[in-house]
Each structure stands twice: as structure tokens, then as C-alpha cells.
Amino acid sequence: MSLTNEGFVHARLTAWQRRITETAAALVPPETGSAQAAISPTADELGAVHSLATGLLADLRDCANSPLAATTAGREYVVQLATALVHTNRAATHLSTALTGLAETHRFAHRHGPAASVESQLALTLGHAAALRSLKRALESVTGSQPRPAPTAGVTEQHHRATETGGTPSPRRHP
């Protein structure tokens, strides 16, 4: 493996680690307040996570279309970026769901009174917690030196059989 490729990948992974960490640190749910007051900060956080995902996707495309992708370091890097992108998109989904819940709670706040405030705080807290877990997984995917292993043939065969029969794969039981 070329030292140049390894150095490039290491530098890029370090940059992604920093950017994911900064994005996660910026996800701070408000302690109290109305749904209306939480909408704007949550929308800003969703924008930051979306920006992170957009950057990961751009880097993934650039690497996949470069000579680096033909190297072992490049292939591992592509897998790490793709995994980080999956988790970052999950974080965005969690924040988007929380934002939708806040908007709905704000819309019905005049009918539900204090219960709406409690519901909006709970939705926001749960959404932020889930988004932070997803960003932690994204960080783990770019921190580890080896990408996660691909599914085993048994899992793939099980999935194909389930798809052919129109069912879902049954979980394997381990003694």
C-alpha cells in the first residue's frame, strides 16, 4: 500500500472525525421552553447535520471516482465514508422527526396547554438523544482502522430466500 494513499486517507479521516465531533457537540437540546422556541435551534441543528452528510457524500463520490478507489486504503476509506453517511443520515432523520413533532405540538399548543410543552420537550430530548447516538456511530465508523465486515454468506442466503418467498428473514437463534 502506498504511503501517500495511507497518509491521504489518514488526514481525511482525521478531518471527518473533527467535523463529526463538532457537529455532535453543537446538538444541545434546550432545557426548557415552548415548542415554538425550540423550532429554530432544532432546524439549525438539522441544517448542520445535513451539511455534514452533504460533505460526506461529496467526499465519497470524489474518492469513488478517483484512482485512490483502486487501492486497498481507498476501498476501506470508501466503506468508512459510506458507513458514516448512513449514520449521519439517521441522525438527520431523528432531528427531522423531532422538528416535525415540535411543529405539530406548536400547532396544537393552544388546545393542549401544559401537556403540549411536556410532549414537545420529550420529543426534542428523544430526537436529540437518537441523533447523538447516530453521530457517535458515524464517528466510530471513521475512527476505526478497519471497516465493518460485510454480511456473511449465511445472512445473504437467508435474505435471498426470504425475498423469494415474500417473507422476512427469521433471526438466527444462538444457544
Short mmCIF file of C-alpha atoms in Angstrom, two decimals:
data_model
loop_
_atom_site.label_atom_id
_atom_site.label_comp_id
_atom_site.label_asym_id
_atom_site.label_seq_id
_atom_site.Cartn_x
_atom_site.Cartn_y
_atom_site.Cartn_z
CA MET A 1 0.00 0.00 0.00
CA SER A 2 1.32 3.40 -0.90
CA LEU A 3 2.39 5.60 1.96
CA THR A 4 0.92 8.54 0.06
CA ASN A 5 -2.50 6.86 -0.08
CA GLU A 6 -2.35 5.91 3.58
CA GLY A 7 -1.34 9.45 4.53
CA PHE A 8 -4.14 10.98 2.48
CA VAL A 9 -6.74 8.63 3.96
CA HIS A 10 -5.46 9.24 7.49
CA ALA A 11 -5.64 13.01 7.01
CA ARG A 12 -9.17 12.83 5.58
CA LEU A 13 -10.37 10.53 8.37
CA THR A 14 -8.90 12.91 10.95
CA ALA A 15 -10.78 15.80 9.32
CA TRP A 16 -14.03 13.81 9.34
CA GLN A 17 -13.53 12.84 12.98
CA ARG A 18 -13.15 16.51 13.88
CA ARG A 19 -16.17 17.59 11.81
CA ILE A 20 -18.46 14.86 13.19
CA THR A 21 -17.34 15.65 16.74
CA GLU A 22 -18.02 19.37 16.25
CA THR A 23 -21.45 18.67 14.77
CA ALA A 24 -22.36 16.35 17.65
CA ALA A 25 -21.17 18.91 20.20
CA ALA A 26 -23.47 21.51 18.64
CA LEU A 27 -26.56 19.32 19.22
CA VAL A 28 -27.75 20.68 22.52
CA PRO A 29 -31.47 20.43 23.22
CA PRO A 30 -32.91 23.42 25.07
CA GLU A 31 -33.53 22.68 28.73
CA THR A 32 -36.95 24.31 28.87
CA GLY A 33 -39.21 26.37 26.77
CA SER A 34 -42.04 26.14 24.33
CA ALA A 35 -42.16 24.18 21.12
CA GLN A 36 -42.09 27.48 19.25
CA ALA A 37 -38.82 28.48 20.92
CA ALA A 38 -37.21 25.10 20.10
CA ILE A 39 -38.11 25.01 16.40
CA SER A 40 -35.46 27.41 15.14
CA PRO A 41 -32.47 25.94 17.03
CA THR A 42 -33.52 22.41 16.05
CA ALA A 43 -33.84 23.47 12.42
CA ASP A 44 -30.32 24.94 12.61
CA GLU A 45 -29.01 21.67 14.06
CA LEU A 46 -30.74 19.72 11.31
CA GLY A 47 -29.07 22.02 8.79
CA ALA A 48 -25.66 21.32 10.35
CA VAL A 49 -26.21 17.56 10.19
CA HIS A 50 -27.42 17.87 6.60
CA SER A 51 -24.28 19.85 5.76
CA LEU A 52 -22.17 17.08 7.32
CA ALA A 53 -23.99 14.44 5.27
CA THR A 54 -23.57 16.51 2.10
CA GLY A 55 -19.83 16.76 2.73
CA LEU A 56 -19.53 13.04 3.37
CA LEU A 57 -21.42 12.30 0.17
CA ALA A 58 -19.25 14.66 -1.87
CA ASP A 59 -16.06 13.12 -0.46
CA LEU A 60 -17.43 9.64 -1.08
CA ARG A 61 -18.17 10.48 -4.72
CA ASP A 62 -14.78 12.12 -5.23
CA CYS A 63 -12.92 9.16 -3.76
CA ALA A 64 -15.01 6.55 -5.58
CA ASN A 65 -14.27 8.28 -8.90
CA SER A 66 -10.54 8.66 -8.27
CA PRO A 67 -7.58 6.33 -8.69
CA LEU A 68 -7.48 6.08 -4.89
CA ALA A 69 -10.55 3.81 -5.02
CA ALA A 70 -8.46 1.14 -6.75
CA THR A 71 -6.17 0.88 -3.73
CA THR A 72 -6.79 -1.03 -0.52
CA ALA A 73 -6.66 2.18 1.52
CA GLY A 74 -9.09 3.83 -0.86
CA ARG A 75 -11.58 0.96 -0.77
CA GLU A 76 -11.50 0.91 3.03
CA TYR A 77 -11.95 4.67 3.07
CA VAL A 78 -14.99 4.45 0.76
CA VAL A 79 -16.58 1.88 3.09
CA GLN A 80 -15.87 4.06 6.13
CA LEU A 81 -17.37 7.12 4.42
CA ALA A 82 -20.44 5.19 3.31
CA THR A 83 -20.98 3.87 6.83
CA ALA A 84 -20.56 7.34 8.32
CA LEU A 85 -23.03 8.69 5.76
CA VAL A 86 -25.64 6.09 6.74
CA HIS A 87 -25.37 7.04 10.40
CA THR A 88 -25.33 10.77 9.66
CA ASN A 89 -28.49 10.41 7.58
CA ARG A 90 -30.10 8.58 10.51
CA ALA A 91 -29.16 11.49 12.77
CA ALA A 92 -30.81 13.87 10.30
CA THR A 93 -33.91 11.69 10.26
CA HIS A 94 -34.12 11.77 14.07
CA LEU A 95 -33.80 15.55 14.13
CA SER A 96 -36.31 15.92 11.31
CA THR A 97 -38.80 13.78 13.22
CA ALA A 98 -38.24 15.85 16.37
CA LEU A 99 -38.68 19.04 14.36
CA THR A 100 -41.93 17.78 12.86
CA GLY A 101 -43.15 16.85 16.33
CA LEU A 102 -42.26 20.31 17.62
CA ALA A 103 -44.15 21.95 14.77
CA GLU A 104 -47.21 19.79 15.42
CA THR A 105 -47.03 20.44 19.15
CA HIS A 106 -46.77 24.18 18.49
CA ARG A 107 -49.76 23.98 16.18
CA PHE A 108 -51.93 22.33 18.85
CA ALA A 109 -50.42 24.03 21.92
CA HIS A 110 -53.41 26.30 22.47
CA ARG A 111 -55.68 23.22 22.81
CA HIS A 112 -53.45 21.08 25.00
CA GLY A 113 -51.86 23.69 27.27
CA PRO A 114 -49.04 22.48 29.57
CA ALA A 115 -49.26 18.91 28.24
CA ALA A 116 -48.06 20.17 24.85
CA SER A 117 -44.94 21.66 26.45
CA VAL A 118 -44.09 18.38 28.16
CA GLU A 119 -44.70 16.48 24.93
CA SER A 120 -42.54 18.84 22.90
CA GLN A 121 -39.70 18.62 25.43
CA LEU A 122 -39.90 14.83 25.41
CA ALA A 123 -39.92 14.68 21.59
CA LEU A 124 -36.96 17.02 21.43
CA THR A 125 -34.99 15.16 24.09
CA LEU A 126 -35.61 11.78 22.47
CA GLY A 127 -34.81 13.11 19.00
CA HIS A 128 -31.55 14.67 20.16
CA ALA A 129 -30.53 11.53 22.04
CA ALA A 130 -31.16 9.37 18.98
CA ALA A 131 -29.34 11.82 16.71
CA LEU A 132 -26.34 11.86 19.06
CA ARG A 133 -26.23 8.04 19.10
CA SER A 134 -26.24 8.04 15.30
CA LEU A 135 -23.46 10.63 15.14
CA LYS A 136 -21.47 8.58 17.66
CA ARG A 137 -21.77 5.60 15.31
CA ALA A 138 -20.72 7.80 12.39
CA LEU A 139 -17.67 8.85 14.38
CA GLU A 140 -16.87 5.23 15.22
CA SER A 141 -17.01 4.34 11.54
CA VAL A 142 -14.32 6.90 10.66
CA THR A 143 -12.28 6.28 13.80
CA GLY A 144 -11.79 2.54 13.38
CA SER A 145 -8.91 1.47 11.18
CA GLN A 146 -10.83 -1.42 9.66
CA PRO A 147 -14.27 -1.16 8.06
CA ARG A 148 -17.06 -3.30 9.39
CA PRO A 149 -17.18 -6.76 7.87
CA ALA A 150 -19.68 -7.49 5.12
CA PRO A 151 -22.62 -9.78 5.91
CA THR A 152 -21.72 -13.45 5.85
CA ALA A 153 -22.95 -15.72 3.10
CA GLY A 154 -25.45 -17.30 5.51
CA VAL A 155 -27.11 -13.96 6.18
CA THR A 156 -27.15 -13.13 2.48
CA GLU A 157 -28.64 -16.52 1.58
CA GLN A 158 -31.25 -16.16 4.29
CA HIS A 159 -32.20 -12.73 2.96
CA HIS A 160 -32.47 -14.04 -0.62
CA ARG A 161 -34.69 -16.95 0.48
CA ALA A 162 -36.95 -14.60 2.39
CA THR A 163 -37.17 -12.22 -0.55
CA GLU A 164 -38.06 -15.06 -2.92
CA THR A 165 -40.81 -16.34 -0.61
CA GLY A 166 -42.13 -12.87 0.14
CA GLY A 167 -41.32 -13.09 3.82
CA THR A 168 -38.80 -11.55 6.10
CA PRO A 169 -35.64 -13.29 7.21
CA SER A 170 -36.01 -15.06 10.52
CA PRO A 171 -33.44 -14.22 13.16
CA ARG A 172 -30.86 -16.89 13.86
CA ARG A 173 -31.05 -18.44 17.26
CA HIS A 174 -27.79 -18.95 19.09
CA PRO A 175 -27.59 -21.39 22.01
#
